[in-house]
mmCIF file of C-alpha atoms in Angstrom:
data_model
loop_
_atom_site.group_PDB
_atom_site.id
_atom_site.type_symbol
_atom_site.label_atom_id
_atom_site.label_comp_id
_atom_site.label_asym_id
_atom_site.label_seq_id
_atom_site.Cartn_x
_atom_site.Cartn_y
_atom_site.Cartn_z
ATOM 1 C CA MET A 1 0.000 0.000 0.000
ATOM 2 C CA ASP A 2 1.243 3.475 -0.883
ATOM 3 C CA PHE A 3 2.456 5.175 2.301
ATOM 4 C CA TRP A 4 1.006 8.522 1.230
ATOM 5 C CA PHE A 5 -2.489 7.177 0.625
ATOM 6 C CA PRO A 6 -3.589 6.887 4.299
ATOM 7 C CA LEU A 7 -2.018 10.277 5.017
ATOM 8 C CA SER A 8 -3.947 11.885 2.156
ATOM 9 C CA ILE A 9 -7.185 10.283 3.353
ATOM 10 C CA THR A 10 -6.552 11.532 6.907
ATOM 11 C CA PHE A 11 -5.892 15.061 5.651
ATOM 12 C CA ILE A 12 -9.090 15.079 3.561
ATOM 13 C CA ILE A 13 -11.235 13.673 6.389
ATOM 14 C CA SER A 14 -9.843 16.326 8.732
ATOM 15 C CA LEU A 15 -10.899 19.088 6.316
ATOM 16 C CA VAL A 16 -14.340 17.600 5.722
ATOM 17 C CA ALA A 17 -14.937 17.001 9.434
ATOM 18 C CA ILE A 18 -14.139 20.629 10.222
ATOM 19 C CA LYS A 19 -16.614 21.881 7.624
ATOM 20 C CA VAL A 20 -19.341 19.523 8.862
ATOM 21 C CA ILE A 21 -18.844 20.081 12.611
ATOM 22 C CA ASN A 22 -18.403 23.870 12.475
ATOM 23 C CA PRO A 23 -22.111 24.847 12.216
ATOM 24 C CA ILE A 24 -23.019 22.234 14.838
ATOM 25 C CA ALA A 25 -20.483 23.715 17.246
ATOM 26 C CA VAL A 26 -21.871 27.222 16.746
ATOM 27 C CA LYS A 27 -25.453 26.070 17.370
ATOM 28 C CA THR A 28 -24.528 24.134 20.533
ATOM 29 C CA GLY A 29 -22.338 26.883 22.000
ATOM 30 C CA LEU A 30 -19.069 24.989 21.569
ATOM 31 C CA VAL A 31 -17.205 28.212 20.837
ATOM 32 C CA ASP A 32 -14.467 30.305 22.403
ATOM 33 C CA PHE A 33 -15.589 33.724 23.610
ATOM 34 C CA PRO A 34 -13.181 36.710 23.712
ATOM 35 C CA CYS A 35 -12.084 37.819 27.191
ATOM 36 C CA ASP A 36 -9.176 39.571 28.914
ATOM 37 C CA ARG A 37 -6.971 36.473 28.404
ATOM 38 C CA LYS A 38 -8.272 35.572 24.946
ATOM 39 C CA ILE A 39 -7.941 38.383 22.476
ATOM 40 C CA HIS A 40 -9.652 37.434 19.229
ATOM 41 C CA LYS A 41 -12.534 38.625 17.116
ATOM 42 C CA GLY A 42 -15.872 36.881 17.423
ATOM 43 C CA ASN A 43 -16.812 33.470 18.804
ATOM 44 C CA ILE A 44 -14.486 30.808 17.379
ATOM 45 C CA PRO A 45 -15.669 27.175 17.051
ATOM 46 C CA LEU A 46 -13.659 24.742 19.195
ATOM 47 C CA VAL A 47 -13.750 21.815 16.769
ATOM 48 C CA GLY A 48 -10.095 21.195 15.901
ATOM 49 C CA GLY A 49 -9.641 18.346 18.355
ATOM 50 C CA ILE A 50 -12.849 16.584 17.344
ATOM 51 C CA ALA A 51 -11.971 16.764 13.646
ATOM 52 C CA ILE A 52 -8.439 15.490 14.264
ATOM 53 C CA TYR A 53 -9.739 12.566 16.318
ATOM 54 C CA LEU A 54 -12.329 11.567 13.725
ATOM 55 C CA ALA A 55 -9.751 11.666 10.940
ATOM 56 C CA VAL A 56 -7.228 9.593 12.896
ATOM 57 C CA LEU A 57 -9.892 7.178 14.175
ATOM 58 C CA ILE A 58 -11.229 6.356 10.709
ATOM 59 C CA THR A 59 -7.852 5.954 9.018
ATOM 60 C CA SER A 60 -6.266 4.040 11.913
ATOM 61 C CA MET A 61 -9.112 1.515 11.754
ATOM 62 C CA LEU A 62 -8.616 1.192 7.999
ATOM 63 C CA PHE A 63 -4.828 1.173 7.695
ATOM 64 C CA ILE A 64 -3.337 0.101 11.052
ATOM 65 C CA GLU A 65 -3.389 -3.553 12.062
ATOM 66 C CA HIS A 66 -6.009 -4.081 14.747
ATOM 67 C CA SER A 67 -4.755 -4.953 18.225
ATOM 68 C CA ARG A 68 -6.030 -4.877 21.781
ATOM 69 C CA ASN A 69 -3.597 -2.122 22.705
ATOM 70 C CA LEU A 70 -4.646 0.078 19.783
ATOM 71 C CA ASN A 71 -8.328 -0.378 20.639
ATOM 72 C CA ILE A 72 -7.713 0.554 24.275
ATOM 73 C CA TYR A 73 -5.810 3.658 23.172
ATOM 74 C CA LEU A 74 -8.668 4.675 20.849
ATOM 75 C CA VAL A 75 -11.192 4.275 23.693
ATOM 76 C CA ALA A 76 -9.007 6.238 26.128
ATOM 77 C CA SER A 77 -8.442 8.993 23.569
ATOM 78 C CA ALA A 78 -12.192 9.181 22.930
ATOM 79 C CA LEU A 79 -12.772 9.613 26.666
ATOM 80 C CA VAL A 80 -10.160 12.352 26.999
ATOM 81 C CA LEU A 81 -11.631 14.040 23.918
ATOM 82 C CA PHE A 82 -15.076 13.928 25.539
ATOM 83 C CA LEU A 83 -13.612 15.370 28.757
ATOM 84 C CA GLY A 84 -11.986 18.189 26.813
ATOM 85 C CA THR A 85 -15.193 18.919 24.927
ATOM 86 C CA LEU A 86 -17.121 19.175 28.204
ATOM 87 C CA ASP A 87 -14.427 21.522 29.510
ATOM 88 C CA ASP A 88 -14.658 23.636 26.348
ATOM 89 C CA ARG A 89 -18.425 23.919 26.736
ATOM 90 C CA TYR A 90 -18.918 24.123 30.508
ATOM 91 C CA GLN A 91 -15.517 25.163 31.973
ATOM 92 C CA LEU A 92 -14.973 22.223 34.322
ATOM 93 C CA SER A 93 -13.137 22.728 37.598
ATOM 94 C CA VAL A 94 -9.465 21.790 37.941
ATOM 95 C CA LYS A 95 -10.315 18.948 40.343
ATOM 96 C CA ILE A 96 -12.778 17.344 37.931
ATOM 97 C CA ARG A 97 -10.292 17.585 35.063
ATOM 98 C CA LEU A 98 -7.452 16.069 37.090
ATOM 99 C CA VAL A 99 -9.571 13.202 38.432
ATOM 100 C CA ALA A 100 -10.814 12.416 34.930
ATOM 101 C CA GLN A 101 -7.268 12.541 33.541
ATOM 102 C CA VAL A 102 -6.084 10.112 36.217
ATOM 103 C CA LEU A 103 -8.916 7.730 35.315
ATOM 104 C CA VAL A 104 -8.118 7.895 31.590
ATOM 105 C CA ALA A 105 -4.405 7.371 32.251
ATOM 106 C CA SER A 106 -5.212 4.408 34.498
ATOM 107 C CA LEU A 107 -7.459 2.902 31.831
ATOM 108 C CA VAL A 108 -4.770 2.951 29.177
ATOM 109 C CA ILE A 109 -2.065 1.700 31.578
ATOM 110 C CA PHE A 110 -3.994 -1.150 33.184
ATOM 111 C CA GLY A 111 -5.777 -2.013 29.957
ATOM 112 C CA THR A 112 -2.559 -2.454 27.984
ATOM 113 C CA GLU A 113 -0.330 -3.367 30.956
ATOM 114 C CA ILE A 114 2.286 -1.001 29.528
ATOM 115 C CA TYR A 115 4.002 1.538 31.756
ATOM 116 C CA LEU A 116 7.481 2.855 32.529
ATOM 117 C CA HIS A 117 9.646 0.205 34.189
ATOM 118 C CA SER A 118 12.860 2.209 34.221
ATOM 119 C CA LEU A 119 14.267 5.702 33.764
ATOM 120 C CA GLY A 120 17.373 4.264 32.174
ATOM 121 C CA TYR A 121 20.947 5.127 33.051
ATOM 122 C CA ILE A 122 20.332 8.800 33.773
ATOM 123 C CA LEU A 123 22.609 8.596 36.847
ATOM 124 C CA GLY A 124 25.409 7.179 34.746
ATOM 125 C CA TRP A 125 26.457 4.007 36.463
ATOM 126 C CA PHE A 126 23.297 1.997 37.094
ATOM 127 C CA GLU A 127 19.809 1.616 35.714
ATOM 128 C CA LEU A 128 17.162 3.496 37.686
ATOM 129 C CA LYS A 129 14.424 0.868 37.841
ATOM 130 C CA LEU A 130 10.965 1.912 39.010
ATOM 131 C CA ALA A 131 9.185 -1.341 39.933
ATOM 132 C CA GLY A 132 5.582 -0.598 40.986
ATOM 133 C CA PHE A 133 6.251 3.150 41.125
ATOM 134 C CA GLY A 134 6.450 3.059 37.345
ATOM 135 C CA ILE A 135 2.637 2.982 37.169
ATOM 136 C CA VAL A 136 2.371 6.134 39.277
ATOM 137 C CA LEU A 137 5.093 7.881 37.288
ATOM 138 C CA THR A 138 3.418 6.987 33.994
ATOM 139 C CA VAL A 139 0.126 8.457 35.231
ATOM 140 C CA ILE A 140 1.972 11.632 36.269
ATOM 141 C CA ALA A 141 3.732 11.783 32.894
ATOM 142 C CA ILE A 142 0.428 11.513 31.008
ATOM 143 C CA ILE A 143 -1.181 14.244 33.126
ATOM 144 C CA ALA A 144 1.895 16.457 32.738
ATOM 145 C CA GLY A 145 1.899 15.958 28.963
ATOM 146 C CA ILE A 146 -1.806 16.743 28.658
ATOM 147 C CA ASN A 147 -1.496 19.953 30.649
ATOM 148 C CA ALA A 148 1.804 21.038 29.089
ATOM 149 C CA ILE A 149 0.202 20.974 25.639
ATOM 150 C CA ASN A 150 -2.937 22.659 26.966
ATOM 151 C CA MET A 151 -0.954 25.514 28.524
ATOM 152 C CA MET A 152 0.782 26.293 25.222
ATOM 153 C CA ASP A 153 -2.503 26.883 23.414
ATOM 154 C CA GLY A 154 -2.546 30.661 23.453
ATOM 155 C CA MET A 155 -1.457 31.635 19.948
ATOM 156 C CA ASP A 156 -2.908 30.632 16.589
ATOM 157 C CA GLY A 157 -1.007 27.691 15.134
ATOM 158 C CA LEU A 158 1.378 27.229 18.063
ATOM 159 C CA VAL A 159 0.060 23.970 19.504
ATOM 160 C CA GLY A 160 -0.487 22.632 15.986
ATOM 161 C CA LEU A 161 3.098 23.328 14.922
ATOM 162 C CA LEU A 162 4.658 22.102 18.176
ATOM 163 C CA SER A 163 2.587 18.928 17.884
ATOM 164 C CA VAL A 164 3.746 18.380 14.296
ATOM 165 C CA VAL A 165 7.346 18.705 15.498
ATOM 166 C CA ALA A 166 6.835 16.176 18.308
ATOM 167 C CA PHE A 167 4.907 13.688 16.144
ATOM 168 C CA THR A 168 7.566 13.947 13.429
ATOM 169 C CA ALA A 169 10.296 13.069 15.925
ATOM 170 C CA LEU A 170 8.234 10.143 17.238
ATOM 171 C CA ALA A 171 7.417 8.899 13.731
ATOM 172 C CA PHE A 172 11.129 8.887 12.895
ATOM 173 C CA LEU A 173 12.161 7.066 16.074
ATOM 174 C CA LEU A 174 9.343 4.505 15.943
ATOM 175 C CA SER A 175 9.863 3.778 12.231
ATOM 176 C CA ARG A 176 13.439 2.689 12.978
ATOM 177 C CA VAL A 177 12.378 -0.277 15.126
ATOM 178 C CA THR A 178 8.695 -1.166 14.590
ATOM 179 C CA ASN A 179 5.978 -1.217 11.953
ATOM 180 C CA ALA A 180 3.184 -1.531 14.524
ATOM 181 C CA TRP A 181 2.906 2.042 15.829
ATOM 182 C CA TYR A 182 4.922 4.318 13.551
ATOM 183 C CA LEU A 183 1.958 5.122 11.265
ATOM 184 C CA LEU A 184 -0.122 6.655 14.076
ATOM 185 C CA PRO A 185 2.049 9.785 14.513
ATOM 186 C CA PHE A 186 2.055 10.242 10.728
ATOM 187 C CA LEU A 187 -1.757 10.166 10.744
ATOM 188 C CA PHE A 188 -1.788 12.845 13.443
ATOM 189 C CA ILE A 189 0.567 15.002 11.368
ATOM 190 C CA ALA A 190 -1.772 14.758 8.365
ATOM 191 C CA ALA A 191 -4.828 15.593 10.491
ATOM 192 C CA LEU A 192 -3.007 18.499 12.132
ATOM 193 C CA LEU A 193 -2.106 19.963 8.751
ATOM 194 C CA GLY A 194 -5.806 20.023 7.884
ATOM 195 C CA TYR A 195 -6.507 21.798 11.175
ATOM 196 C CA LEU A 196 -3.737 24.352 10.640
ATOM 197 C CA ILE A 197 -5.261 25.478 7.346
ATOM 198 C CA PHE A 198 -8.368 26.637 9.216
ATOM 199 C CA ASN A 199 -6.516 27.849 12.299
ATOM 200 C CA LEU A 200 -3.880 29.982 10.582
ATOM 201 C CA HIS A 201 -5.443 31.320 7.385
ATOM 202 C CA SER A 202 -7.808 34.280 7.625
ATOM 203 C CA SER A 203 -9.325 33.468 4.225
ATOM 204 C CA VAL A 204 -11.216 30.482 5.677
ATOM 205 C CA THR A 205 -13.476 30.073 8.709
ATOM 206 C CA LYS A 206 -11.199 30.173 11.746
ATOM 207 C CA ILE A 207 -11.314 27.360 14.295
ATOM 208 C CA PHE A 208 -9.469 26.614 17.523
ATOM 209 C CA MET A 209 -8.074 23.354 18.831
ATOM 210 C CA GLY A 210 -9.978 23.499 22.097
ATOM 211 C CA ASP A 211 -9.113 21.639 25.289
ATOM 212 C CA SER A 212 -10.455 18.513 23.583
ATOM 213 C CA GLY A 213 -7.661 18.651 21.001
ATOM 214 C CA ASN A 214 -4.977 19.657 23.480
ATOM 215 C CA MET A 215 -5.833 16.769 25.807
ATOM 216 C CA LEU A 216 -6.010 14.317 22.909
ATOM 217 C CA ILE A 217 -2.596 15.363 21.616
ATOM 218 C CA GLY A 218 -1.009 15.396 25.083
ATOM 219 C CA LEU A 219 -2.275 11.891 25.840
ATOM 220 C CA THR A 220 -1.185 10.550 22.445
ATOM 221 C CA LEU A 221 2.314 12.049 22.554
ATOM 222 C CA VAL A 222 3.086 10.696 26.021
ATOM 223 C CA TRP A 223 1.527 7.307 25.307
ATOM 224 C CA LEU A 224 3.492 6.875 22.077
ATOM 225 C CA MET A 225 6.671 7.757 23.961
ATOM 226 C CA VAL A 226 5.860 5.166 26.647
ATOM 227 C CA ILE A 227 5.165 2.607 23.907
ATOM 228 C CA GLY A 228 8.480 3.430 22.238
ATOM 229 C CA ILE A 229 10.391 3.165 25.513
ATOM 230 C CA GLU A 230 8.828 -0.168 26.466
ATOM 231 C CA LEU A 231 9.242 -1.979 23.118
ATOM 232 C CA ASP A 232 11.396 -5.108 23.150
ATOM 233 C CA ALA A 233 13.774 -3.139 20.953
ATOM 234 C CA PRO A 234 13.226 0.381 22.392
ATOM 235 C CA ALA A 235 12.678 3.208 19.929
ATOM 236 C CA LEU A 236 13.824 5.787 22.455
ATOM 237 C CA ARG A 237 15.091 6.107 25.998
ATOM 238 C CA PRO A 238 13.143 7.925 28.733
ATOM 239 C CA VAL A 239 15.429 10.966 28.727
ATOM 240 C CA THR A 240 14.870 11.427 24.971
ATOM 241 C CA ALA A 241 11.182 12.069 25.646
ATOM 242 C CA LEU A 242 12.143 15.312 27.401
ATOM 243 C CA TYR A 243 13.602 16.645 24.151
ATOM 244 C CA ILE A 244 10.607 15.664 22.033
ATOM 245 C CA ILE A 245 8.210 17.932 23.957
ATOM 246 C CA ALA A 246 10.864 20.186 25.468
ATOM 247 C CA VAL A 247 9.268 23.602 24.884
ATOM 248 C CA PRO A 248 5.818 22.753 26.346
ATOM 249 C CA LEU A 249 7.462 21.030 29.340
ATOM 250 C CA MET A 250 9.865 23.888 30.070
ATOM 251 C CA ASP A 251 7.124 26.483 29.655
ATOM 252 C CA MET A 252 4.762 24.613 31.997
ATOM 253 C CA ALA A 253 7.424 24.081 34.662
ATOM 254 C CA THR A 254 8.583 27.705 34.529
ATOM 255 C CA VAL A 255 5.079 29.165 34.713
ATOM 256 C CA ILE A 256 4.030 26.849 37.563
ATOM 257 C CA MET A 257 7.140 27.762 39.581
ATOM 258 C CA ARG A 258 6.465 31.447 38.956
ATOM 259 C CA ARG A 259 2.847 31.092 40.115
ATOM 260 C CA VAL A 260 3.745 29.128 43.254
ATOM 261 C CA LYS A 261 6.434 31.663 44.128
ATOM 262 C CA SER A 262 3.834 34.433 43.750
ATOM 263 C CA GLY A 263 1.483 32.596 46.119
ATOM 264 C CA VAL A 264 -1.204 31.756 43.562
ATOM 265 C CA SER A 265 -2.563 28.416 42.402
ATOM 266 C CA PRO A 266 -0.346 26.649 39.838
ATOM 267 C CA PHE A 267 -3.519 26.085 37.801
ATOM 268 C CA GLN A 268 -4.620 29.728 37.770
ATOM 269 C CA ALA A 269 -4.631 30.961 34.190
ATOM 270 C CA ASP A 270 -2.574 34.042 33.325
ATOM 271 C CA ARG A 271 -0.665 35.619 30.442
ATOM 272 C CA GLN A 272 2.894 34.703 31.442
ATOM 273 C CA HIS A 273 3.584 31.890 28.992
ATOM 274 C CA LEU A 274 6.336 32.007 26.376
ATOM 275 C CA HIS A 275 3.998 33.102 23.578
ATOM 276 C CA HIS A 276 2.631 35.869 25.816
ATOM 277 C CA ILE A 277 6.179 37.126 26.394
ATOM 278 C CA PHE A 278 6.746 37.354 22.645
ATOM 279 C CA GLU A 279 3.433 39.156 22.278
ATOM 280 C CA ALA A 280 4.187 41.605 25.102
ATOM 281 C CA ALA A 281 7.598 42.320 23.587
ATOM 282 C CA GLY A 282 5.873 43.448 20.407
ATOM 283 C CA TYR A 283 6.950 40.655 18.074
ATOM 284 C CA SER A 284 4.630 39.685 15.258
ATOM 285 C CA HIS A 285 2.558 36.525 15.328
ATOM 286 C CA ARG A 286 4.514 35.008 12.435
ATOM 287 C CA PHE A 287 7.908 35.805 13.966
ATOM 288 C CA SER A 288 6.855 34.327 17.326
ATOM 289 C CA LEU A 289 5.612 31.130 15.681
ATOM 290 C CA ILE A 290 8.812 30.728 13.672
ATOM 291 C CA VAL A 291 11.125 31.270 16.656
ATOM 292 C CA ILE A 292 9.241 29.057 19.111
ATOM 293 C CA SER A 293 8.675 26.268 16.579
ATOM 294 C CA SER A 294 12.302 26.447 15.450
ATOM 295 C CA GLY A 295 13.477 26.147 19.044
ATOM 296 C CA ALA A 296 11.249 23.104 19.561
ATOM 297 C CA SER A 297 12.503 21.578 16.293
ATOM 298 C CA ILE A 298 16.153 22.039 17.269
ATOM 299 C CA LEU A 299 15.644 20.396 20.656
ATOM 300 C CA ALA A 300 13.652 17.509 19.137
ATOM 301 C CA LEU A 301 16.381 17.055 16.509
ATOM 302 C CA LEU A 302 19.044 17.004 19.224
ATOM 303 C CA GLY A 303 17.076 14.334 21.056
ATOM 304 C CA CYS A 304 16.742 12.209 17.914
ATOM 305 C CA LEU A 305 20.447 12.570 17.071
ATOM 306 C CA ALA A 306 21.409 11.682 20.629
ATOM 307 C CA GLU A 307 19.206 8.587 20.344
ATOM 308 C CA VAL A 308 20.664 7.554 16.978
ATOM 309 C CA TYR A 309 24.253 8.009 18.161
ATOM 310 C CA ALA A 310 23.580 6.533 21.621
ATOM 311 C CA VAL A 311 24.771 9.537 23.622
ATOM 312 C CA ALA A 312 25.033 8.648 27.304
ATOM 313 C CA GLU A 313 21.740 9.229 29.096
ATOM 314 C CA TRP A 314 23.292 11.176 31.961
ATOM 315 C CA ILE A 315 24.837 13.592 29.464
ATOM 316 C CA MET A 316 21.442 14.045 27.825
ATOM 317 C CA LEU A 317 19.796 14.700 31.198
ATOM 318 C CA VAL A 318 22.429 17.211 32.313
ATOM 319 C CA SER A 319 22.197 18.971 28.953
ATOM 320 C CA PHE A 320 18.413 19.185 29.165
ATOM 321 C CA LEU A 321 18.592 20.586 32.706
ATOM 322 C CA LEU A 322 21.056 23.222 31.492
ATOM 323 C CA PHE A 323 18.665 24.120 28.654
ATOM 324 C CA PHE A 324 15.850 24.395 31.188
ATOM 325 C CA MET A 325 17.828 26.586 33.605
ATOM 326 C CA CYS A 326 18.828 28.932 30.773
ATOM 327 C CA TYR A 327 15.241 29.046 29.524
ATOM 328 C CA SER A 328 13.882 29.764 33.006
ATOM 329 C CA ALA A 329 16.462 32.471 33.767
ATOM 330 C CA ILE A 330 16.061 34.238 30.417
ATOM 331 C CA THR A 331 12.248 34.249 30.451
ATOM 332 C CA LYS A 332 12.250 35.428 34.061
ATOM 333 C CA GLN A 333 14.479 38.410 33.290
ATOM 334 C CA VAL A 334 12.598 39.292 30.112
ATOM 335 C CA TRP A 335 9.265 39.123 31.917
ATOM 336 C CA LYS A 336 10.543 41.407 34.702
ATOM 337 C CA LYS A 337 11.653 44.008 32.171
ATOM 338 C CA LEU A 338 8.410 43.807 30.243
ATOM 339 C CA THR A 339 6.416 44.164 33.475
ATOM 340 C CA LYS A 340 8.294 47.359 34.327
ATOM 341 C CA ILE A 341 7.702 48.742 30.848
#
């Protein structure tokens, strides 16, 4: 079968789904209203995530070999999509979202019996095995991934482009060792490209990803990384996962630390994310997208190269921590100056 055929079908279904769902979303109130944190014109349909899921669901059932693990993932992703849609429509509380995310993560872990058993040789001289704690850490990783992606969704095209970068890295790594899962990230890339046409171009009806899409992408990225780590012939090591979604992770960690230090809830929404800093500094939307996406691409590429050339895991961890400290220090200083201005 031609490799490009399922990708083309996914792209087309994504476009069609958006056109079909858009009027339904408007009638049911599944739209994003402008406010002090969300500066846009009019009420924007929150259908990106639903369209992406439908496109991937249909093509994965047609072109990916059926398995128990794939079916469990599709059910879990449908549940997290439903949770995100409810949040988009009714603004669920943080507690409800977290409890639901834990339940979805538990479903996919216990249903497939796949979870992190080790963090690898990040300390250099011995393997850091997790035993039963691996289940807890995998749940935490899934929740962190879901919310890291969600927190980055504050600029048109940003989550879409960062997701394409991450899925591209995963598709490359998985395709080196397995033919069972590598097609799934490619399907997401095709569906995301369909979404980006409507999200970025003013000549068509604008749509947003919505929490439904952010949660779906966060769950899928982390789960594919766990799958890749736990394969008999691993596609990647645990530390490599940090590089694949480096920008969302670093942004989430920095913002949460800043909020806690200020004495506010780590889940309280604000305008202190990386894309907000670019906006406050007066940079254009296009320039901000290019710089942030390029940074994410460079870090993902470094992670892939380190995986291919088997760079020591402790070196990769130390390097990532240095990247994070530089990122945190620079954004902190820039934000202080912008606040004074």
